[in-house]
Short mmCIF file of C-alpha atoms in Angstrom, two decimals:
data_model
loop_
_atom_site.label_atom_id
_atom_site.label_comp_id
_atom_site.label_asym_id
_atom_site.label_seq_id
_atom_site.Cartn_x
_atom_site.Cartn_y
_atom_site.Cartn_z
CA MET A 1 76.45 -17.44 233.24
CA THR A 2 73.97 -20.25 233.89
CA SER A 3 73.48 -23.11 231.53
CA SER A 4 70.09 -23.54 229.90
CA ILE A 5 70.91 -26.97 228.50
CA LEU A 6 68.52 -29.85 229.07
CA SER A 7 69.91 -33.31 229.79
CA ILE A 8 67.82 -36.09 228.34
CA ASP A 9 68.45 -39.43 230.02
CA GLY A 10 65.57 -41.44 228.62
CA ASN A 11 64.31 -42.25 225.16
CA SER A 12 61.74 -39.52 224.75
CA LEU A 13 62.14 -36.05 223.33
CA ASP A 14 59.10 -34.80 225.24
CA PRO A 15 61.23 -32.70 227.66
CA ILE A 16 62.95 -30.77 224.85
CA ASP A 17 59.74 -30.52 222.81
CA ALA A 18 57.98 -29.00 225.81
CA ALA A 19 60.84 -26.63 226.62
CA ALA A 20 61.58 -25.55 223.07
CA GLY A 21 58.17 -24.35 221.97
CA ASP A 22 58.69 -22.84 218.51
CA ARG A 23 62.43 -22.57 218.89
CA LEU A 24 64.92 -24.55 216.85
CA GLN A 25 66.23 -27.59 218.73
CA LEU A 26 69.88 -28.58 218.91
CA LEU A 27 70.29 -32.19 220.03
CA VAL A 28 73.85 -33.02 221.06
CA PHE A 29 74.44 -36.77 221.07
CA GLY A 30 77.56 -37.67 223.06
CA ALA A 31 79.11 -40.16 225.43
CA THR A 32 80.97 -39.97 228.71
CA TRP A 33 84.06 -41.60 227.16
CA CYS A 34 84.12 -39.25 224.15
CA GLY A 35 87.06 -36.82 224.31
CA PRO A 36 85.83 -34.53 221.50
CA CYS A 37 82.43 -34.32 223.26
CA LYS A 38 84.15 -33.08 226.41
CA ALA A 39 86.33 -30.69 224.44
CA MET A 40 83.27 -29.26 222.75
CA ALA A 41 81.21 -28.89 225.94
CA PRO A 42 82.23 -25.27 226.68
CA ALA A 43 81.31 -24.26 223.13
CA ILE A 44 77.91 -25.91 223.55
CA ASP A 45 77.45 -24.03 226.83
CA ASP A 46 78.33 -20.76 225.11
CA VAL A 47 75.91 -21.19 222.22
CA ALA A 48 73.16 -22.38 224.57
CA ASP A 49 73.47 -19.06 226.37
CA SER A 50 73.93 -16.81 223.38
CA TYR A 51 71.08 -18.40 221.36
CA ALA A 52 68.77 -19.04 224.32
CA GLY A 53 65.87 -17.11 222.80
CA ARG A 54 66.08 -18.85 219.44
CA VAL A 55 67.53 -22.33 220.09
CA ALA A 56 66.79 -24.95 222.74
CA VAL A 57 69.73 -27.25 223.46
CA ALA A 58 69.63 -30.79 224.81
CA LYS A 59 72.46 -33.18 225.57
CA ILE A 60 71.74 -36.84 225.02
CA ASP A 61 74.02 -39.65 226.21
CA ILE A 62 73.94 -42.37 223.56
CA GLU A 63 74.31 -45.10 226.17
CA ALA A 64 71.66 -43.85 228.57
CA SER A 65 69.34 -43.09 225.62
CA SER A 66 70.38 -45.80 223.20
CA ALA A 67 66.96 -46.24 221.60
CA LEU A 68 66.75 -42.51 220.95
CA ALA A 69 70.26 -42.51 219.46
CA ASP A 70 69.30 -45.45 217.25
CA SER A 71 66.13 -43.72 216.10
CA PHE A 72 68.30 -40.81 214.88
CA GLY A 73 70.80 -43.18 213.25
CA VAL A 74 73.66 -41.91 215.40
CA ARG A 75 76.81 -43.78 214.38
CA GLY A 76 79.47 -41.58 215.94
CA VAL A 77 79.82 -38.90 218.57
CA PRO A 78 79.48 -36.07 218.86
CA THR A 79 76.51 -35.91 216.50
CA LEU A 80 74.62 -32.64 216.38
CA VAL A 81 71.06 -32.74 215.10
CA LEU A 82 69.05 -29.62 214.35
CA ARG A 83 65.33 -30.14 214.60
CA HIS A 84 62.30 -27.96 214.11
CA GLY A 85 58.61 -28.73 214.09
CA GLY A 86 59.34 -32.38 214.77
CA GLN A 87 61.55 -32.68 211.71
CA GLU A 88 65.32 -32.96 211.41
CA VAL A 89 66.56 -30.00 209.38
CA ASP A 90 70.32 -30.49 209.53
CA ARG A 91 73.03 -32.52 211.22
CA HIS A 92 76.77 -32.54 211.72
CA VAL A 93 78.93 -35.42 212.86
CA GLY A 94 82.15 -34.54 214.66
CA MET A 95 83.52 -31.72 216.73
CA LEU A 96 82.78 -28.10 215.82
CA THR A 97 84.27 -24.90 217.15
CA ARG A 98 81.93 -22.36 218.63
CA THR A 99 82.36 -20.26 215.50
CA ARG A 100 81.39 -23.11 213.17
CA LEU A 101 78.49 -24.15 215.37
CA SER A 102 77.21 -20.57 215.45
CA LEU A 103 77.48 -20.37 211.69
CA LEU A 104 75.47 -23.61 211.39
CA LEU A 105 72.79 -22.19 213.70
CA ASP A 106 72.76 -18.81 211.93
CA ASP A 107 72.35 -20.46 208.54
CA THR A 108 69.61 -22.79 209.78
CA LEU A 109 67.75 -19.98 211.49
CA ALA A 110 68.04 -17.83 208.36
CA ARG A 111 66.70 -20.69 206.23
CA GLY A 112 63.81 -21.08 208.65
CA GLN A 113 62.96 -17.40 208.32
CA ALA A 114 63.16 -17.61 204.55
CA LEU A 115 60.74 -20.54 204.50
CA ALA A 116 58.37 -19.05 207.09
CA MET B 1 88.40 -11.82 245.18
CA SER B 2 85.60 -14.37 245.34
CA SER B 3 85.34 -17.30 242.98
CA ASP B 4 82.31 -15.57 241.40
CA THR B 5 84.62 -13.07 239.76
CA VAL B 6 86.97 -15.60 238.21
CA SER B 7 86.68 -15.38 234.45
CA PRO B 8 84.69 -18.39 233.14
CA ALA B 9 87.12 -18.60 230.23
CA ILE B 10 90.09 -18.89 232.61
CA ALA B 11 88.22 -21.33 234.85
CA ASN B 12 87.65 -23.60 231.84
CA LEU B 13 91.25 -23.31 230.74
CA ARG B 14 92.51 -24.14 234.23
CA SER B 15 90.28 -27.18 234.28
CA THR B 16 91.52 -28.31 230.85
CA LEU B 17 95.17 -27.94 231.83
CA GLY B 18 94.74 -29.18 235.39
CA VAL B 19 96.21 -25.96 236.80
CA VAL B 20 95.45 -25.55 240.49
CA PRO B 21 94.13 -22.02 241.15
CA THR B 22 96.71 -20.80 243.64
CA ASP B 23 95.86 -17.13 243.23
CA PRO B 24 92.27 -16.38 242.21
CA ALA B 25 93.07 -12.67 242.20
CA LEU B 26 94.96 -13.27 238.96
CA ALA B 27 92.07 -14.78 237.04
CA GLY B 28 89.64 -11.95 236.48
CA ALA B 29 88.33 -10.57 233.19
CA ASP B 30 91.38 -8.36 232.68
CA ASP B 31 93.69 -11.33 233.18
CA ALA B 32 91.69 -13.35 230.66
CA THR B 33 92.09 -10.60 228.07
CA ARG B 34 95.78 -10.24 228.84
CA LEU B 35 96.24 -14.01 228.51
CA LEU B 36 94.35 -14.11 225.21
CA CYS B 37 96.45 -11.27 223.78
CA TRP B 38 99.60 -13.01 224.99
CA MET B 39 98.49 -16.27 223.33
CA LEU B 40 97.70 -14.49 220.05
CA ALA B 41 101.04 -12.71 220.14
CA ALA B 42 102.73 -16.08 220.63
CA THR B 43 101.59 -17.05 217.13
CA ARG B 44 103.60 -14.23 215.52
CA PRO B 45 104.98 -13.87 212.91
CA TRP B 46 101.65 -14.32 211.17
CA PRO B 47 101.45 -15.48 207.55
CA ALA B 48 100.84 -12.49 205.26
CA ALA B 49 97.37 -13.75 204.31
CA ALA B 50 96.38 -13.99 207.99
CA SER B 51 97.98 -10.84 209.27
CA ASP B 52 95.07 -8.40 208.87
CA VAL B 53 92.55 -10.66 210.58
CA MET B 54 94.91 -11.57 213.42
CA GLU B 55 95.80 -7.92 213.99
CA ALA B 56 92.11 -6.95 213.99
CA LEU B 57 91.32 -9.65 216.55
CA PHE B 58 94.23 -8.61 218.74
CA THR B 59 93.02 -5.00 218.66
CA ALA B 60 89.38 -5.96 219.29
CA HIS B 61 90.31 -7.88 222.44
CA ARG B 62 92.84 -5.35 223.67
CA ASP B 63 90.38 -2.47 223.25
CA GLY B 64 87.35 -4.36 224.56
CA GLU B 65 85.37 -4.09 221.32
CA GLY B 66 81.67 -4.10 222.16
CA ASP B 67 80.03 -4.01 218.73
CA ASP B 68 78.48 -7.40 217.92
CA ALA B 69 78.51 -6.60 214.20
CA ILE B 70 82.28 -6.20 214.25
CA TRP B 71 82.72 -9.55 216.02
CA SER B 72 80.39 -11.18 213.52
CA THR B 73 82.44 -9.77 210.62
CA LEU B 74 85.63 -11.02 212.27
CA ARG B 75 84.14 -14.51 212.55
CA ARG B 76 83.27 -14.57 208.84
CA ARG B 77 86.80 -13.43 207.99
CA ALA B 78 88.24 -16.07 210.31
CA ILE B 79 86.24 -18.83 208.61
CA ASP B 80 87.39 -17.64 205.19
CA LEU B 81 90.95 -17.78 206.47
CA SER B 82 90.61 -21.28 207.91
CA GLU B 83 89.44 -22.51 204.51
CA HIS B 84 92.59 -21.17 202.83
CA ALA B 85 94.40 -23.69 200.64
CA ASP B 86 97.72 -23.15 202.45
CA ALA B 87 97.77 -25.33 205.57
CA ASP B 88 99.67 -22.83 207.72
CA VAL B 89 97.26 -20.03 206.84
CA GLY B 90 94.32 -22.36 207.40
CA LEU B 91 95.58 -23.28 210.87
CA HIS B 92 95.97 -19.60 211.71
CA GLY B 93 92.36 -19.28 210.55
CA ARG B 94 91.39 -21.81 213.23
CA VAL B 95 93.21 -19.64 215.75
CA ALA B 96 91.26 -16.66 214.48
CA GLU B 97 87.97 -18.59 214.73
CA ALA B 98 88.71 -19.39 218.36
CA ALA B 99 89.62 -15.79 219.15
CA ALA B 100 86.63 -14.24 217.40
CA TRP B 101 84.41 -13.87 220.45
CA PRO B 102 84.41 -11.31 223.26
CA LEU B 103 85.72 -13.20 226.28
CA ALA B 104 82.97 -11.98 228.57
CA THR B 105 80.55 -14.33 226.81
CA ALA B 106 82.99 -17.06 225.79
CA ARG B 107 83.64 -19.82 228.29
CA ALA B 108 85.09 -21.87 225.43
CA GLY B 109 87.30 -19.07 224.10
CA LEU B 110 90.62 -19.73 225.77
CA VAL B 111 90.36 -23.52 225.56
CA GLU B 112 89.58 -23.43 221.83
CA LEU B 113 92.37 -20.92 221.32
CA LEU B 114 94.81 -23.14 223.19
CA HIS B 115 94.04 -26.17 221.02
CA ALA B 116 94.20 -24.10 217.82
CA ILE B 117 97.59 -22.62 218.68
CA CYS B 118 98.93 -26.04 219.70
CA ALA B 119 97.93 -27.27 216.24
CA VAL B 120 99.84 -24.38 214.63
CA ARG B 121 102.92 -25.18 216.72
CA ALA B 122 102.67 -28.86 215.81
CA HIS B 123 102.35 -28.07 212.10
CA GLN B 124 105.31 -25.71 212.22
CA ALA B 125 107.41 -28.36 213.97
CA SER B 126 106.50 -30.81 211.24
CA LEU B 127 107.50 -28.35 208.53
CA ALA B 128 110.80 -27.71 210.30
CA ASN B 129 111.45 -31.46 210.20
CA GLY B 130 111.00 -31.47 206.44
CA TRP B 131 108.05 -33.82 206.85
CA SER B 132 105.88 -33.31 203.77
CA ALA B 133 102.31 -34.12 202.82
CA ALA B 134 103.74 -36.79 200.51
CA ASP B 135 105.63 -38.34 203.46
CA GLU B 136 102.45 -38.33 205.50
CA ALA B 137 100.49 -39.98 202.70
CA ALA B 138 103.19 -42.62 202.17
CA ALA B 139 103.31 -43.44 205.89
CA HIS B 140 99.55 -43.74 206.12
CA THR B 141 99.41 -46.01 203.08
CA ILE B 142 101.92 -48.37 204.70
CA LEU B 143 100.28 -48.20 208.13
CA SER B 144 96.84 -48.85 206.67
CA ALA B 145 98.13 -51.87 204.76
CA ILE B 146 99.83 -53.23 207.89
CA ALA B 147 96.71 -52.68 209.97
CA GLU B 148 94.62 -54.61 207.44
CA GLY B 149 96.83 -57.67 207.97
CA ASP B 150 96.88 -60.55 205.53
CA GLY B 151 93.13 -60.59 205.02
CA VAL B 152 92.66 -63.29 207.62
CA THR B 153 94.33 -61.95 210.74
CA LYS B 154 95.24 -58.44 211.77
CA PRO B 155 98.39 -57.60 213.72
CA ALA B 156 98.23 -56.53 217.35
CA ARG B 157 98.31 -52.76 217.72
CA ASP B 158 101.63 -52.91 219.61
CA ASP B 159 103.25 -54.82 216.74
CA ILE B 160 102.45 -52.20 214.10
CA PRO B 161 105.48 -49.91 214.68
CA ALA B 162 107.91 -52.84 214.31
CA LEU B 163 106.15 -54.00 211.14
CA PHE B 164 106.39 -50.45 209.77
CA ARG B 165 110.13 -50.45 210.58
CA THR B 166 110.55 -53.71 208.66
CA THR B 167 108.59 -52.45 205.65
CA ASP B 168 110.33 -49.09 205.22
CA PRO B 169 113.04 -48.43 207.85
CA ALA B 170 114.00 -44.96 206.59
CA LEU B 171 110.44 -43.66 206.41
CA GLU B 172 109.57 -45.19 209.78
CA ARG B 173 112.56 -43.48 211.39
CA ARG B 174 111.52 -40.09 210.02
CA PHE B 175 107.87 -40.76 210.89
CA ALA B 176 108.73 -41.57 214.51
CA PHE B 177 111.01 -38.54 214.82
CA ASN B 178 108.35 -36.27 213.34
CA LEU B 179 105.66 -37.69 215.61
CA HIS B 180 107.83 -37.11 218.66
CA THR B 181 108.71 -33.50 217.80
CA VAL B 182 105.13 -32.66 216.80
CA ASN B 183 103.81 -34.00 220.11
CA THR B 184 106.54 -32.11 221.96
CA ALA B 185 105.61 -28.86 220.20
CA TYR B 186 101.91 -29.39 220.90
CA LEU B 187 102.45 -30.10 224.57
CA GLY B 188 105.08 -27.37 224.82
CA PHE B 189 102.56 -24.61 224.22
CA GLN B 190 100.22 -26.16 226.78
CA ARG B 191 103.06 -25.98 229.28
CA GLU B 192 103.74 -22.33 228.38
CA VAL B 193 100.09 -21.45 229.01
CA ALA B 194 100.00 -23.43 232.25
CA ALA B 195 103.07 -21.49 233.38
CA TRP B 196 101.33 -18.22 232.48
CA LEU B 197 98.32 -19.24 234.55
CA ALA B 198 100.63 -20.00 237.43
CA GLY B 199 102.03 -16.50 237.24
CA ALA B 200 105.24 -17.01 235.30
CA ALA B 201 104.63 -14.54 232.49
CA ARG B 202 102.80 -11.74 234.21
#
């Protein structure tokens, strides 16, 4: 399995916007010192692979991209932000299992279809 | 066997536990499934409310279930279980959530399962100690008050246990004992899994 996750190390979302196209975006704000972020990393890898056609995933280090983290009001890590069409559509603060994260994505994708 | 054929789920688990891969031939997809089934079995006896879901997951892994719809249904049932009002059932639900993916596409599977089962073991150790939710709440009330200090200064972190002992010696003694046994139970299952990876239980 190869990871399709983008790493954003600046303060622009242009790389994920360009890569995502019409797909939902999952922005994963974390930090190198964050234990729960490390614990959750395999689950993020798994969903990035299994949702590759529908969701674009980017990891963002809140210290390397502090202005970006501030612009999203990130106060704790991990913070997961779901974004579509330039708008935030959902967020979760704290660790999630793969099952819970998949449920969040499924629900958001279903809502998107309902609104389309 | 080349490293390409090592199960990603086992590779992640090894990394989490710091187990040196001495025998890569024992880390393929079949080994991952055998390990997962062994880990699930280690949570028996299951609470009555969790039994059907746990049994279904065990069977799905053992038989190599390939129907995505069945896995999806199992995940929904696992989430329902983890939201159960009874803490023990809820923690088994977290185990079920972790196990509700076919391992071939789940790098996170064994690591999440490990943490979930450790939490079950820790909870069961706490129950065996007679440590109740009321005890936990009472201890946290005292610890929070101590940590707040006198409104002007806050105590050093290292001083907090001694201040707790002064405030309520009996509760502090039970709190410390419970903490020790819970941590021992949590780490104990990690050691069991590390031993399995090293070949002890095959």
